[in-house]
Each structure stands twice: as C-alpha cells, then as structure tokens.
Amino acid sequence: MAYYVIVQGNNFPVTQYGGVGLNKYIINGGKKLSGRVRVHGAKNAVLPIMAAAVLSGDKCRIYDCPNLSDVNNTINIIRTLGCSATLAGDVLEIDSSAMSGWEIPEELMREMRSSIIFLGALVAKMGRARLCAPGGCELGNRPIDLHLKALRELGIEIREENGYIEAIADRIHPADIHLSFPSVGATENIILSSVCIKGETTISNAAKEPEITDMCDFLNKMGADISGAGTEFIRINGVAHLSGTDYKVMPDRIVASTLMCAAMTTKSEIELLNVRSQHLGAIVSVLRESGARIEFFKDKMYIRAPEKTGSVDMIKTQVYPGFPTDAQSPVMAALCYGNGTSVIVENIFDSRYKIIPELRKMGADILQDGRVAIIKGQKLSGAHIRAMDLRGGAALTVAALGAEGESLLDGIHYIERGYVELETMLQSIGADIKKI
C-alpha cells in the first residue's frame, strides 16, 4: 500500500523511505539567508568528555552540551553503568559516585560508533569492560583493531567472542604506543585507559583533532596530567585519582562548516557566533578559493558568498589539520552550484559518497570513480531525497536550500544525531524549511 504526504499541492510517495510517521524536512529553495546564528557545542567533543566524566567518581557539569540523539544515547549508557546523568537545557550533570557497572547492553552500543570510547573509560574505572562492536552511520570499513592492539600494549587482556569484546585490566601498566594510523578513537581510548596508571604512557603518531584536545583539557581540569594534545606526540603521566569539575564544550566546527555551505548554496551573507577560526582553516581555504569572503572577529565570523561560486581544483580529505571528511559532503553540495568543474578525493571513509545518487535526483552532474568525485556545477531543482547518514543528510539540506522549487527530505533522524534543531537554526536566518 502506497502512502503520500500532501504538502502545498505536491504529492510525495514515501513508501520506499519507511512509510508514514518518520520526521521529514520540507524545504523551499532559493531563499536568501541573512542574520546571525550561534553554533552549538561539538558532538565529537562532548561524547568522549561524557565518557571521561565517569572516571571522576564525583559530579561533573558540562556546559553548552548539545541536545542530540547521540548525547541522549550516551546518557542512557552512563545510567546503565549506575551513574546519574541529567541534561537540563544545555547543561549536563553527571554523577559517577555510585558507578557499579562494567557492561554496556548491545542495543545501546549499536546506536553509534563513538560508544567504543567507553572501552577505555570502563577499564580505567572498573578494571574490566564488556561490550559489543559499536554501530552508527554506515560509512564503510571502520575497524577497531588499533584500539584493541593499543590496549593490549597497556597489559589489558582482550577477549573477542560471539561479537563481544571483554577487557580485563589485572596487569595494566604504562607503555610507549605508536599508532600506525592517527585514529581519533584509538587515541582517545589510550588516554582514557592510561590516565590513572602509575607511570608515563606516550602515544606517537597520535590524532591531532581539536576534539581530542578538548577532552584532554577536561581531564586535566579533573586533575589528570596530560601534555601534547593537538600534536602527534602525547604524554600521559598517571595520577592516583580524578575529581569532578565544570567545563564548557568547544564549538562544533562541522556545524559551522555546514552553515557556511548553506550560505554558499543560497548566495547569502551570514554571521556565525561561537566559532574558533583555528579549527576551520581547511574549510575556509576551500570556500575562499571558490569565491567566498570570510572574516573572523574573536569568537565569531562573517561569510559572504559570491554570486557565481567558483570551482575548486582538488579537495583531498585528510586527518586534522587536513580537510575533514565530515565537511566533505556539505562542501560537495555547495560545489554542485559552482561555475566549472571541481574534484574531491575521499581518503577516509569509503562509503561517504552515498549522497551522490540523491544529489543526482536534484539534477547534479557528478561522476564518481572509486574515491574520486568530479562535480560539474549547475543549477539544482527540488526533489524527494533521502538522508542515509549524518553528514550526508546535512549536505542534502544545504543543497535543497539553494535549489529551485520544493524538496522533501526523508531520514532526518540521521541529521538529529549531530545538529540541534537544524531547521530552527536555518529558519532564524531566513530559510524556508520546516519539519513535519
């Protein structure tokens, strides 16, 4: 049986996208944006900070915590462990004084990949952990072998059977660990595992993402002794105990990038509040190359899009401080409106291009050959499209804002994993978008 949503005279069949009852965006494109919008706290920073908070055995207050589905899932994990966790507005309070659990139920682990960070936290706090392989957006092969290899180097016994991982820390000790790839998750798990081990642990070829630095700043405020965060060499001197603290999460650089791309597709000028220029260098460079005027003023920025977006010779996604894979999809959407041909090479996730068939429904001219995408800029038109992952969903929203006519976007539960009421943010600067 086919179901239809009737909006402003258009009939959109929704059966293939999961039927009636799922939230969607209705977007009327071609509207200029203007005004100011604030960027909320970073999802990829607050999740490892939440895992770190359970190490305190005390109360922690985390400010500018975004109210996201991933955050709420992590709150459920924390409560399962015997801790209390309450989010009121954008203030999250975690009290781990009564923590007793060391197992995470499969249904919670399957919700998001970042839940693997609790492996290191539980081992450090409880001496053992049991959990299954994590879930999240399907972006291709994302093995946790580096995590497990590093924990074994710390003397942690790892058992893998029937899809579950069990870690036992009876003989845990400091170590000098070299990562064959600068994995964000592995770097975070090593830090969380070793922060209370007597002696010095080092990580070479560590990931340098700002979100790791934010977690380390939080841990240091709790009493940890970590140096070198943000560089390829991190040193952790173990401390006897940690204590509770208050902390404000860094701004979300990917949300900022998405809003910048929205300005590009709509040929608009907007101001973003609560941003850090040092986190946005790679994206700013690309958008300036395509003709954007961008200026920074302390914790805010101004972007003015050109009337004709230029093409970009080559974008290659890389680990930080290179071009972030999470910003690749929104930038691709912006380049679909470019004057000329742009090339993107996706080096991080092999399934990041699932957005391309959806953009083609809108009229985009994109040729994909493996990890390479060639985009020939032209006008796009509204269509019935579907989000299949977090950043792809945000990118489709960006594309629809600049398209001629009306778009219906399904699968926005993915977007809600990383953006707090994206539709409200966009409405506040003049977008014609609503959630149904």
GROMACS .gro file of N, CA, C and O in nm, residues 6 17 73 82 94 100-101 130 163 171 178 181 211 273 292 321 380 406:
model
   72
    6ILE      N    1   0.088   1.505   0.143
    6ILE     CA    2   0.043   1.611   0.055
    6ILE      C    3   0.079   1.746   0.117
    6ILE      O    4   0.031   1.781   0.224
   17TYR      N    5   1.081   0.507   0.161
   17TYR     CA    6   1.164   0.568   0.263
   17TYR      C    7   1.110   0.541   0.403
   17TYR      O    8   1.136   0.614   0.496
   73ASN      N    9   2.167   0.903   2.386
   73ASN     CA   10   2.204   0.762   2.389
   73ASN      C   11   2.320   0.740   2.487
   73ASN      O   12   2.322   0.641   2.562
   82GLY      N   13   2.522   0.275   3.633
   82GLY     CA   14   2.496   0.307   3.772
   82GLY      C   15   2.519   0.453   3.807
   82GLY      O   16   2.505   0.492   3.924
   94ILE      N   17   2.671   1.496   3.541
   94ILE     CA   18   2.699   1.354   3.554
   94ILE      C   19   2.757   1.330   3.693
   94ILE      O   20   2.853   1.396   3.733
  100SER      N   21   2.873   0.136   3.923
  100SER     CA   22   2.896  -0.004   3.960
  100SER      C   23   2.904  -0.098   3.840
  100SER      O   24   2.954  -0.210   3.852
  101GLY      N   25   2.857  -0.055   3.725
  101GLY     CA   26   2.851  -0.144   3.609
  101GLY      C   27   2.975  -0.139   3.523
  101GLY      O   28   3.050  -0.041   3.523
  130ARG      N   29   3.286  -0.500   2.921
  130ARG     CA   30   3.228  -0.595   2.825
  130ARG      C   31   3.127  -0.521   2.740
  130ARG      O   32   3.033  -0.459   2.790
  163GLY      N   33   3.089  -1.181   1.887
  163GLY     CA   34   3.057  -1.041   1.861
  163GLY      C   35   3.077  -0.949   1.979
  163GLY      O   36   3.047  -0.829   1.971
  171ARG      N   37   4.664  -0.668   3.482
  171ARG     CA   38   4.809  -0.643   3.472
  171ARG      C   39   4.837  -0.516   3.392
  171ARG      O   40   4.933  -0.509   3.316
  178HIS      N   41   5.287   0.337   1.959
  178HIS     CA   42   5.291   0.403   1.827
  178HIS      C   43   5.171   0.356   1.746
  178HIS      O   44   5.149   0.236   1.729
  181PHE      N   45   4.819   0.442   1.230
  181PHE     CA   46   4.735   0.546   1.168
  181PHE      C   47   4.685   0.635   1.282
  181PHE      O   48   4.649   0.584   1.389
  211GLU      N   49   3.896   1.803   1.901
  211GLU     CA   50   3.808   1.736   1.998
  211GLU      C   51   3.889   1.653   2.098
  211GLU      O   52   3.848   1.636   2.214
  273LEU      N   53   2.815   3.291   1.524
  273LEU     CA   54   2.864   3.318   1.659
  273LEU      C   55   2.914   3.188   1.722
  273LEU      O   56   2.865   3.079   1.690
  292ALA      N   57   3.427   3.288  -0.180
  292ALA     CA   58   3.364   3.342  -0.059
  292ALA      C   59   3.454   3.446   0.008
  292ALA      O   60   3.577   3.434   0.008
  321PRO      N   61   4.536   1.843   1.061
  321PRO     CA   62   4.460   1.962   1.020
  321PRO      C   63   4.422   1.967   0.872
  321PRO      O   64   4.392   2.075   0.821
  380LEU      N   65   2.037   2.331  -0.944
  380LEU     CA   66   1.965   2.212  -0.898
  380LEU      C   67   1.818   2.245  -0.879
  380LEU      O   68   1.779   2.360  -0.861
  406GLU      N   69   1.062   2.295  -0.448
  406GLU     CA   70   1.043   2.233  -0.317
  406GLU      C   71   1.106   2.095  -0.310
  406GLU      O   72   1.098   2.016  -0.404
   0.00000   0.00000   0.00000
